[in-house]
Structures are given as structure tokens and as C-alpha cells.
Short mmCIF file of C-alpha atoms in Angstrom, two decimals:
data_model
loop_
_atom_site.label_atom_id
_atom_site.label_comp_id
_atom_site.label_asym_id
_atom_site.label_seq_id
_atom_site.Cartn_x
_atom_site.Cartn_y
_atom_site.Cartn_z
CA MET A 1 78.04 53.48 110.39
CA CYS A 2 76.07 53.76 107.46
CA HIS A 3 75.54 50.36 105.35
CA CYS A 4 76.34 50.75 101.93
CA ARG A 5 79.65 52.16 100.62
CA GLY A 6 80.72 52.47 97.16
CA VAL A 7 84.19 53.31 95.62
CA GLU A 8 83.62 56.90 95.34
CA TYR A 9 82.03 57.23 99.14
CA LYS A 10 85.66 55.01 100.64
CA PHE A 11 87.49 58.27 98.69
CA PHE A 12 85.54 60.66 99.99
CA THR A 13 85.83 58.99 103.85
CA LEU A 14 89.53 58.45 103.43
CA ILE A 15 90.32 61.77 102.10
CA LEU A 16 88.25 63.31 105.23
CA ALA A 17 90.38 61.03 107.61
CA LYS A 18 93.50 62.47 106.13
CA LEU A 19 93.06 66.21 105.58
CA SER A 20 93.24 69.10 108.10
CA TYR A 21 90.30 70.76 109.57
CA SER A 22 92.13 74.19 107.45
CA THR A 23 91.66 72.43 104.40
CA MET A 24 88.49 70.66 104.74
CA ASN A 25 85.88 72.27 106.43
CA GLU A 26 81.89 72.46 107.30
CA ALA A 27 81.48 75.08 104.65
CA PHE A 28 81.73 72.39 102.12
CA LEU A 29 79.49 70.31 103.49
CA HIS A 30 77.19 73.23 104.09
CA PHE A 31 77.67 73.80 100.43
CA LEU A 32 76.55 70.34 99.63
CA TRP A 33 73.57 69.90 101.89
CA LYS A 34 72.38 73.34 100.61
CA ASN A 35 72.66 72.74 96.87
CA GLY A 36 71.55 69.27 96.82
CA LEU A 37 75.18 68.03 95.48
CA PHE A 38 75.37 65.02 97.45
CA GLN A 39 74.57 61.15 96.80
CA THR A 40 71.16 59.45 97.33
CA PRO A 41 69.39 58.29 98.75
CA LEU A 42 70.38 59.29 102.28
CA THR A 43 69.99 56.73 104.93
CA GLU A 44 69.77 56.85 108.96
CA CYS A 45 72.82 55.70 109.84
CA ARG A 46 71.39 53.92 113.16
CA THR A 47 68.33 52.38 111.22
CA GLY A 48 69.09 52.30 107.94
CA GLU A 49 65.98 54.07 106.89
CA PRO A 50 65.55 56.52 103.84
CA ILE A 51 65.80 60.09 104.40
CA GLU A 52 64.50 62.19 101.73
CA VAL A 53 65.02 66.32 101.90
CA VAL A 54 61.80 68.27 101.21
CA ASN A 55 63.67 71.35 102.08
CA PRO A 56 67.64 71.50 103.27
CA GLY A 57 66.37 74.71 105.46
CA GLN A 58 67.64 78.22 105.76
CA HIS A 59 71.35 78.66 106.38
CA ASN A 60 71.85 80.34 109.26
CA HIS A 61 75.22 82.47 109.56
CA ASP A 62 74.93 83.18 113.22
CA GLN A 63 75.55 80.89 116.29
CA GLY A 64 73.09 78.31 116.86
CA PRO A 65 72.10 75.45 114.11
CA ASP A 66 73.74 75.61 110.86
CA PHE A 67 70.29 75.12 108.88
CA PHE A 68 67.04 76.61 110.10
CA ASN A 69 63.19 75.27 109.47
CA ALA A 70 64.45 72.34 107.37
CA ARG A 71 61.71 69.94 106.21
CA LEU A 72 62.91 65.83 105.89
CA ARG A 73 61.18 62.39 105.15
CA ILE A 74 62.45 59.77 107.55
CA GLY A 75 60.94 56.45 106.53
CA ASP A 76 57.19 57.23 106.62
CA THR A 77 57.43 60.36 108.91
CA THR A 78 57.81 63.61 107.95
CA TRP A 79 59.92 66.31 110.24
CA ALA A 80 60.56 69.75 110.36
CA GLY A 81 62.90 71.48 112.48
CA ASN A 82 66.74 72.44 112.17
CA VAL A 83 69.69 70.91 111.05
CA GLU A 84 73.27 70.61 112.44
CA ILE A 85 76.19 69.57 110.04
CA HIS A 86 80.12 68.51 111.33
CA LEU A 87 82.84 67.12 109.47
CA ARG A 88 82.83 64.01 112.44
CA ALA A 89 80.11 63.41 114.70
CA SER A 90 81.87 63.42 117.45
CA ASP A 91 82.48 67.30 116.66
CA TRP A 92 79.13 67.87 118.18
CA LEU A 93 80.78 66.96 121.85
CA ARG A 94 83.96 69.28 121.12
CA HIS A 95 81.63 71.99 119.87
CA ASN A 96 79.65 71.76 123.59
CA HIS A 97 76.28 71.08 121.83
CA GLN A 98 75.28 68.52 124.40
CA SER A 99 75.28 71.37 126.75
CA ASP A 100 73.56 74.33 124.86
CA GLU A 101 69.44 74.08 124.78
CA ARG A 102 69.61 75.61 121.08
CA TYR A 103 70.46 72.26 119.57
CA ASN A 104 67.44 69.63 121.86
CA ASN A 105 65.30 70.22 118.61
CA ILE A 106 67.82 69.05 115.80
CA ILE A 107 65.85 66.61 113.28
CA LEU A 108 69.17 65.27 111.84
CA HIS A 109 72.66 65.29 112.38
CA VAL A 110 74.56 65.56 109.27
CA VAL A 111 78.42 64.16 109.32
CA GLY A 112 81.08 63.28 106.58
CA VAL A 113 82.05 60.31 109.36
CA ASN A 114 79.69 59.26 112.06
CA ASP A 115 82.43 58.24 114.39
CA VAL A 116 80.29 58.44 117.44
CA GLN A 117 76.28 58.35 118.74
CA ILE A 118 75.05 61.76 119.67
CA ASN A 119 71.87 61.57 121.66
CA ASN A 120 70.24 64.81 122.78
CA GLN A 121 69.86 66.46 126.51
CA ALA A 122 66.75 63.51 126.87
CA GLY A 123 68.97 60.59 126.13
CA GLU A 124 67.66 60.30 122.80
CA PRO A 125 69.42 59.11 119.58
CA ILE A 126 69.27 62.32 117.09
CA PRO A 127 69.09 60.99 113.91
CA THR A 128 72.38 60.88 111.97
CA ALA A 129 73.37 60.88 108.41
CA GLU A 130 76.19 60.73 106.21
CA LEU A 131 77.02 62.99 103.49
CA LYS A 132 77.98 61.17 100.54
CA CYS A 133 80.09 63.43 98.06
CA PRO A 134 80.25 62.39 94.33
CA ALA A 135 84.38 62.00 93.55
CA PRO A 136 84.67 64.58 91.07
CA LEU A 137 82.91 67.19 93.22
CA LEU A 138 85.44 66.69 95.93
CA GLU A 139 88.19 66.66 93.95
CA ARG A 140 87.85 69.95 92.35
CA TYR A 141 87.09 71.16 96.06
CA LEU A 142 90.50 70.08 96.92
CA PHE A 143 92.18 71.22 93.78
CA LEU A 144 90.77 75.29 94.21
CA MET A 145 91.61 74.76 98.06
CA GLN A 146 95.37 73.31 97.38
CA THR A 147 96.21 75.01 94.13
CA ASP A 148 99.29 77.64 94.24
CA LYS A 149 97.86 79.44 91.53
CA TRP A 150 96.77 83.26 92.16
CA LEU A 151 93.47 82.64 90.74
CA PRO A 152 92.12 78.98 91.94
CA CYS A 153 89.85 79.02 89.03
CA GLN A 154 91.75 80.49 86.14
CA SER A 155 91.23 76.89 84.34
CA TYR A 156 87.19 77.37 84.59
CA ILE A 157 86.90 81.48 84.54
CA SER A 158 86.49 81.23 80.70
CA LYS A 159 83.49 78.94 81.40
CA ILE A 160 81.30 81.27 83.78
CA ASP A 161 78.21 82.76 82.27
CA SER A 162 78.75 86.40 81.77
CA PHE A 163 75.54 87.70 83.43
CA VAL A 164 76.87 85.55 87.04
CA MET A 165 79.89 87.94 86.45
CA THR A 166 77.89 91.28 86.05
CA GLN A 167 75.54 90.30 88.82
CA TRP A 168 78.31 89.39 91.40
CA PHE A 169 79.99 92.51 90.33
CA GLU A 170 77.69 94.83 92.13
CA SER A 171 77.23 93.02 95.15
CA LEU A 172 81.10 92.97 95.69
CA ALA A 173 81.66 96.47 94.53
CA ILE A 174 78.88 97.16 97.56
CA GLU A 175 80.99 95.07 99.79
CA ARG A 176 84.37 96.54 99.51
CA ILE A 177 82.39 100.01 99.60
CA GLU A 178 81.56 98.61 103.13
CA ARG A 179 84.82 97.70 103.92
CA LYS A 180 85.93 101.09 103.26
CA ILE A 181 82.96 102.95 105.25
CA GLU A 182 84.30 101.28 108.59
CA PRO A 183 87.06 104.06 109.05
CA ILE A 184 84.96 106.78 108.30
CA SER A 185 82.77 105.64 110.86
CA VAL A 186 85.78 105.94 113.39
CA ILE A 187 86.20 109.48 111.87
CA MET A 188 82.48 110.31 112.33
CA GLN A 189 82.99 108.96 116.33
CA GLN A 190 86.31 111.27 116.78
CA THR A 191 84.82 113.99 115.69
CA HIS A 192 81.41 113.73 117.88
CA ASN A 193 79.28 112.94 114.49
CA ASP A 194 80.47 116.23 112.59
CA TRP A 195 79.41 115.47 109.14
CA GLN A 196 81.94 118.45 107.73
CA GLU A 197 84.55 117.79 109.85
CA SER A 198 84.99 114.14 109.28
CA PHE A 199 84.30 115.00 105.41
CA TYR A 200 87.35 116.82 105.71
CA HIS A 201 89.13 114.44 107.35
CA ALA A 202 88.39 111.81 104.57
CA VAL A 203 89.27 113.95 101.72
CA ALA A 204 92.50 114.67 103.44
CA GLN A 205 93.30 111.07 104.10
CA SER A 206 92.36 110.33 100.31
CA PHE A 207 94.77 113.26 99.02
CA GLY A 208 97.70 111.25 100.22
CA PHE A 209 96.91 108.71 98.08
CA ARG A 210 98.36 104.88 99.62
CA THR A 211 101.49 106.75 99.96
CA ASN A 212 100.85 109.33 102.42
CA ALA A 213 97.31 108.73 103.49
CA GLN A 214 97.99 108.57 107.24
CA PRO A 215 100.20 111.77 107.72
CA PHE A 216 97.88 113.71 105.54
CA LEU A 217 94.98 112.04 107.82
CA MET A 218 97.37 113.44 111.06
CA LEU A 219 97.41 116.66 109.52
CA ALA A 220 93.59 117.32 109.33
CA ARG A 221 93.16 115.86 112.90
CA SER A 222 96.18 118.59 114.01
CA LEU A 223 94.41 121.48 112.28
CA PRO A 224 90.39 121.55 112.83
CA LEU A 225 88.55 122.69 110.19
CA ASN A 226 87.06 125.04 111.97
CA VAL A 227 90.59 127.18 112.58
CA ILE A 228 90.86 127.21 109.07
CA ALA A 229 87.48 128.76 108.29
CA LYS A 230 88.37 131.71 109.97
CA HIS A 231 91.22 131.96 107.63
CA LYS A 232 89.51 131.20 104.18
CA ASN A 233 89.49 134.80 102.91
CA SER A 234 93.16 134.14 102.93
CA LEU A 235 95.26 131.53 100.67
CA LEU A 236 98.34 132.94 101.88
CA GLN A 237 96.97 131.95 105.70
CA VAL A 238 95.60 128.68 104.49
CA GLU A 239 98.84 127.39 103.19
CA ALA A 240 100.75 128.74 106.20
CA LEU A 241 98.47 126.67 108.14
CA LEU A 242 98.26 123.63 106.14
CA PHE A 243 102.43 123.85 105.77
CA GLY A 244 103.48 125.04 109.31
CA GLN A 245 101.12 122.06 110.86
CA SER A 246 102.43 119.53 108.16
CA GLY A 247 106.06 119.72 109.56
CA LEU A 248 107.43 120.33 105.81
CA LEU A 249 107.72 124.41 106.36
CA PRO A 250 111.44 125.23 106.45
CA VAL A 251 113.03 126.38 109.57
CA GLU A 252 114.57 128.95 107.51
CA PRO A 253 113.64 131.34 105.08
CA VAL A 254 114.87 130.03 101.86
CA ASP A 255 113.07 132.32 99.75
CA GLU A 256 110.43 135.39 100.36
CA TYR A 257 107.48 133.17 99.99
CA VAL A 258 108.74 130.60 102.88
CA GLY A 259 109.32 134.05 104.71
CA LEU A 260 105.66 135.16 104.50
CA LEU A 261 104.55 131.63 105.25
CA GLN A 262 106.66 131.46 108.61
CA ARG A 263 105.59 134.88 109.47
CA GLU A 264 101.71 133.79 109.32
CA TYR A 265 102.12 130.46 110.67
CA GLY A 266 104.12 131.57 114.00
CA HIS A 267 101.38 133.99 114.48
CA LEU A 268 98.92 131.16 113.88
CA ARG A 269 100.53 128.45 115.56
CA LEU A 270 100.32 130.99 118.89
CA LYS A 271 96.87 132.25 118.56
CA TYR A 272 95.15 128.83 118.23
CA SER A 273 98.05 126.37 120.51
CA LEU A 274 98.86 124.39 117.47
CA THR A 275 101.33 121.33 117.61
CA PRO A 276 102.45 120.44 113.65
CA ILE A 277 103.05 116.67 113.32
CA GLN A 278 106.58 115.11 112.76
CA THR A 279 108.26 116.03 109.54
CA GLN A 280 109.45 112.02 108.84
CA VAL A 281 106.07 110.80 108.55
CA TRP A 282 105.84 112.13 105.26
CA LYS A 283 107.33 109.79 102.01
CA PHE A 284 109.28 111.58 99.17
CA ALA A 285 111.36 108.65 97.94
CA ARG A 286 110.29 106.90 94.69
CA MET A 287 107.50 109.38 93.73
CA ARG A 288 106.52 111.34 90.95
CA PRO A 289 107.23 115.05 91.23
CA GLY A 290 103.39 115.70 90.83
CA ASN A 291 102.71 113.33 94.00
CA LEU A 292 105.08 114.84 96.44
CA PRO A 293 102.87 115.45 99.31
CA THR A 294 104.36 119.41 99.20
CA VAL A 295 102.51 119.56 95.79
CA ARG A 296 99.53 117.60 97.06
CA ILE A 297 99.39 120.18 100.31
CA ALA A 298 99.32 122.67 98.09
CA GLN A 299 96.46 121.51 95.90
CA PHE A 300 94.40 120.83 99.15
CA ALA A 301 95.09 124.23 100.38
CA MET A 302 93.63 125.79 97.34
CA LEU A 303 90.63 123.54 97.33
CA VAL A 304 89.73 124.37 101.35
CA TYR A 305 90.23 127.81 100.13
CA ARG A 306 88.02 127.85 97.25
CA SER A 307 85.22 125.42 98.51
CA SER A 308 83.22 126.40 101.72
CA ALA A 309 80.40 123.59 102.96
CA LEU A 310 82.98 121.26 100.51
CA MET A 311 80.32 118.11 101.74
CA SER A 312 77.49 120.12 100.73
CA LYS A 313 78.86 121.08 97.39
CA LEU A 314 79.68 117.43 96.87
CA MET A 315 76.68 116.20 97.80
CA ASP A 316 74.56 118.40 95.43
CA CYS A 317 76.78 117.19 92.46
CA ALA A 318 74.18 115.86 89.86
CA ASP A 319 76.85 113.71 88.01
CA LEU A 320 80.74 113.07 87.36
CA GLU A 321 81.00 115.98 85.33
CA ALA A 322 79.95 118.37 88.33
CA VAL A 323 82.56 116.43 90.61
CA TYR A 324 85.33 117.11 88.28
CA LYS A 325 84.50 121.03 88.57
CA LEU A 326 84.67 121.07 91.78
CA PHE A 327 87.55 119.38 92.27
CA ALA A 328 89.63 120.63 89.45
CA VAL A 329 91.88 122.67 91.57
CA GLY A 330 95.29 123.75 91.22
CA VAL A 331 98.20 125.45 92.91
CA SER A 332 98.88 129.13 94.11
CA ASP A 333 101.97 130.99 91.81
CA TYR A 334 104.50 129.67 93.95
CA TRP A 335 104.21 126.39 93.33
CA LEU A 336 103.74 126.47 89.33
CA THR A 337 107.56 126.92 89.50
CA HIS A 338 108.38 124.52 92.77
CA TYR A 339 107.44 120.86 93.56
CA VAL A 340 109.59 121.19 97.12
CA PHE A 341 110.55 124.36 99.05
CA GLY A 342 113.37 126.48 97.75
CA LYS A 343 114.13 124.78 94.57
CA GLU A 344 112.86 126.37 91.56
CA SER A 345 112.04 124.09 88.23
CA ALA A 346 110.14 124.44 84.81
CA ARG A 347 106.67 126.33 85.45
CA ARG A 348 104.11 123.73 84.91
CA ASN A 349 100.31 123.27 85.30
CA LYS A 350 99.80 121.19 88.86
CA HIS A 351 95.93 121.35 88.57
CA LEU A 352 94.72 118.39 90.37
CA GLY A 353 93.78 115.85 87.15
CA ALA A 354 91.35 113.42 86.25
CA GLU A 355 93.19 110.58 87.02
CA ALA A 356 93.44 112.11 91.06
CA ILE A 357 89.59 112.92 91.20
CA ASN A 358 88.73 109.56 89.96
CA LEU A 359 91.02 108.29 92.53
CA LEU A 360 89.46 110.35 94.96
CA THR A 361 85.94 109.35 94.02
CA ILE A 362 86.52 105.79 94.38
CA ASN A 363 88.34 105.89 97.74
CA ALA A 364 86.92 108.87 99.54
CA PHE A 365 83.66 110.42 97.71
CA VAL A 366 81.66 107.44 97.13
CA PRO A 367 82.47 105.75 100.36
CA PHE A 368 81.23 109.12 102.20
CA MET A 369 78.52 109.53 100.33
CA PHE A 370 77.35 105.85 100.59
CA TYR A 371 77.89 106.18 104.33
CA TYR A 372 76.02 109.48 104.78
CA GLY A 373 73.14 108.00 102.54
CA LYS A 374 73.11 105.03 104.92
CA THR A 375 72.94 106.95 108.19
CA VAL A 376 70.18 109.66 107.18
CA SER A 377 68.14 106.42 105.14
CA ASN A 378 68.18 108.19 101.87
CA ALA A 379 68.49 105.74 99.18
CA ASP A 380 68.74 108.37 96.20
CA ILE A 381 72.59 109.10 97.80
CA THR A 382 73.59 105.60 98.11
CA ASP A 383 72.12 105.14 94.51
CA ARG A 384 74.02 108.03 93.35
CA ALA A 385 77.33 106.94 94.72
CA ILE A 386 77.09 103.38 92.80
CA GLN A 387 76.25 105.31 89.78
CA TRP A 388 79.59 107.75 90.13
CA LEU A 389 81.52 104.21 90.30
CA GLU A 390 79.62 103.29 87.01
CA GLN A 391 80.79 106.42 85.17
CA VAL A 392 84.82 106.35 86.71
CA PRO A 393 86.67 104.55 84.00
CA ALA A 394 88.33 101.46 85.54
CA GLU A 395 91.77 101.43 87.64
CA SER A 396 94.95 100.32 86.16
CA ASN A 397 97.21 98.35 88.57
CA HIS A 398 98.86 94.82 89.10
CA ILE A 399 95.85 93.30 90.39
CA ILE A 400 93.67 94.48 87.32
CA ALA A 401 96.74 93.24 85.00
CA GLN A 402 96.23 89.82 86.58
CA TRP A 403 92.61 89.74 85.62
CA LYS A 404 92.98 90.45 82.29
CA LYS A 405 95.13 88.13 81.52
CA PHE A 406 92.38 85.43 82.54
CA GLY A 407 89.97 87.23 80.19
CA VAL A 408 88.26 89.50 82.79
CA GLU A 409 88.14 92.95 81.38
CA PRO A 410 86.72 95.71 83.67
CA HIS A 411 84.85 98.35 81.83
CA CYS A 412 84.13 100.98 84.81
CA ALA A 413 85.67 101.35 88.59
CA LEU A 414 82.70 99.48 90.05
CA GLU A 415 83.70 96.27 88.05
CA SER A 416 87.54 97.23 88.79
CA GLN A 417 86.65 97.85 92.76
CA ALA A 418 84.41 94.33 92.57
CA LEU A 419 87.50 92.78 91.07
CA LEU A 420 89.85 93.36 93.86
CA GLN A 421 87.11 92.81 96.43
CA LEU A 422 86.90 89.59 94.84
CA ALA A 423 90.91 88.78 94.74
CA ASP A 424 91.11 90.16 98.35
CA ALA A 425 88.43 88.48 100.29
CA TYR A 426 87.58 85.61 98.25
CA CYS A 427 90.25 84.09 95.97
CA GLU A 428 93.47 84.82 98.29
CA ARG A 429 91.47 83.42 101.15
CA ARG A 430 90.19 80.45 99.05
CA ARG A 431 86.51 81.11 99.91
CA CYS A 432 85.51 79.61 96.94
CA LEU A 433 82.27 77.89 98.15
CA SER A 434 81.17 82.25 99.52
CA CYS A 435 82.03 83.29 96.11
CA ARG A 436 79.33 83.00 92.87
CA VAL A 437 81.69 81.94 90.54
CA GLY A 438 83.08 79.03 93.01
CA ARG A 439 80.18 77.70 93.06
CA GLN A 440 79.64 77.67 89.90
CA VAL A 441 83.10 76.48 89.09
CA MET A 442 82.17 73.57 91.25
CA THR A 443 79.07 72.31 89.00
CA ILE A 444 81.03 72.92 85.90
CA ARG A 445 80.99 69.26 83.73
#
């Protein structure tokens, strides 16, 4: 063990001894080492020689030693090589590093507690140093990890430099887009890399918004785009195909329009050997009338009818105004006076509004463009996707409302998407040490 121990260090080792690995993890020691936030001088545990950290090395997030290419001065000797970090020295054995040749060139084993001497495969002692953490820093870390507050750093967020927040927002927004393009890559595999078909699926899924996203995707999968394309000159046939395949088309002809759809669908279903999806997958409860799946399918039918090569047209949109013009579709005459089949209501315009198009842009158009731009190595397209997020107004939901309580107000969708990502991927998971805000909070005096 190291020879010199102050009161603060005793507090640190006591905490290490009592805390579980889920509360105190190696990420905290990585953070201390990488940022030089430990008490100095470090000493080599076996010989007592002073250790000077010239360069902590490059943080390795993959398999192998934790830090590559570090430079240290131990006593009078300068060393260059890799550094491994553990809560306890005995973790070296628990992780079976003694059997892994990648750990033979470790120049320093950094530990919270040196509970056993570790040797390399040649039987030579590996230089070891216990990392001494200042008590205030440890206390703040433990507070962030253990607080039951929705936002762990809510007491400090007002002190964060706005420049740090702004720079962090763009990275977080891109992280969120990257997460959203994962399902798109799955769709691409399912469509055998057919861009137009994949875009049709992605847009259909987003037309269901949160509640009916999966049924809309099932609908698109059940009705290939090339089948619809053969009937794009007839809105009635496009509606018949979509409503018929949705399973929502009534069995009985409750009015003239339904009778027309039934006749068209009956013929087309046999012609293309179509099987409709199950009616019960659709959700109608506790929804505003304009969001009912029947209305959304009617709008989707009009979009498909009006727009051929829809993906190409989206890619040609220079700005968000062009996107609004492309997707501001209405419904056929029947749906101006209906929300569901057979039940007439007051006549209302049911155009796809700006708010709905904004959500489609955030959840479908931007991720798809970003994915396409990355796939074809076209930075102009990925940049335009980010620019659209900057043009869309910030979202309004319960998570954004929480951020506003702490004085964090998003000014556009890029920032609201960033805050959603921050809450979901960092705050709720207590990944404060991976967060630029959290790292700054750790060092606020």
C-alpha cells in the first residue's frame, strides 16, 4: 500500500471499500486520471518513488489497456507505454489480464486500492499507484450518482457556460439522429437496399406518429410501393389499397364511398394476392379526431397519389419551406366530412398541418436524409439535414417542460432533440462523466 495517507484519502478509500461497483465505477477513476484531478504527487506503491504524469495517454474505449501511449516519469526514469486502471488491484486477476499479452507492456497500474501486488507474465512487478481523490470531488460525484432528482445536476445547471451547452447540443443531436437511423438500416436490409421502398416505409411509420407507428409500418410492408405505383392515377384505388390493407375497411357498405372502396379493393386484393393486417393493431382511444388512423391513412393516400418519386423530391428540397409545400397534403372529399367510416361530421379541412410536418421532418425526413448522405458519402446532404433541424421550431413535451423549469430553453428542434438525447442517454442513466455538462459540474467550485 502507499505510504502517505491524509484524512481526505482515508475518506476516499473508506468509500471505495463500502460502495458497490454499480455506484463507484472505473469510469470515475478514468475521469480523474484523464483530467489530472487527483492529488499529487503520485507514488509507486512498492518503492515509494514519485511519479510525474507527463501525458496521461489516449483514452481507449475498446478492448485492451485503458490508456494508450502515456508518458510518465517514475523516479529518474521516463517511461512510454500503456496504463491500466482498476478500482482494486485484484481486479487485474478477476479480469484475467494475467493471461492476456496485450497487458504485458503496462507501464503503470492505477488503482483506487492496492490490495495485491500484480506481476506481468514474466513475473516482474508492474509499477502501481493509488489514485488519491480530493474529498469534495468525490462527494460531488457520489451526489450525482445517488440523487433521486430527475436532473442530477439541477443545482448547478445555471452555472454552466452557455458555450459548453451550445457545442454539446450539436453532438447530442447527431447522436440522436444516429440512433434513429438504426431502424432505417434494418428497413434497407428488408427491402434489399431499395431506397424508394425504404423511404416509403419510413414515411409511413412516421405518419403513425408515436401511437400508430408500428401499424403504419406493418401497412407499408403489406403493400409494396410497386403495387401502389401501378394505380397512382386513381386516388380511389390508392385509398382502396391502403384502407383495405389496413383492415379498417368496413365489411358492410355503410355508404356509397365505402361500397366503391370495397369493390376496388376486392378486385385488387385478388389481383396482387394481398393479405390485410389485423384491425386490432390500430389504436383509436384517447386521440384527437384529426390524429385518428383513418384520417392519417387518408392523408397518406393523398401524398402517395400526388407525389411520384417522393424520396427524390425530398432530396431536391432546398429548405424547410419546400418541404412544407411538398407534404402539406389534404384528404379526398369524403374525409372532409368524416373522421371514421359511416359517421358524418361537420366539414373541416384536414390538411397535414405544419406541426405534423415538423414531427415528420424530425423523425423521418432528417434521419433518412442523414442516413442517405452518409451512405453515399455526400456531406452536403447530411449538412442540409442538420440545417433543417435548426429551422424546425423546438418540440413541446413533458421532458422539454422539465428542462425549461431549470432555465434550459431550446430555440429549435436541434436543441430540443439534443435535450431529449441528454435526458434519455445521460441523465437518466447517470452517465455524468460522459456528459460535457456533467464533467464541468464536477469541477465547479
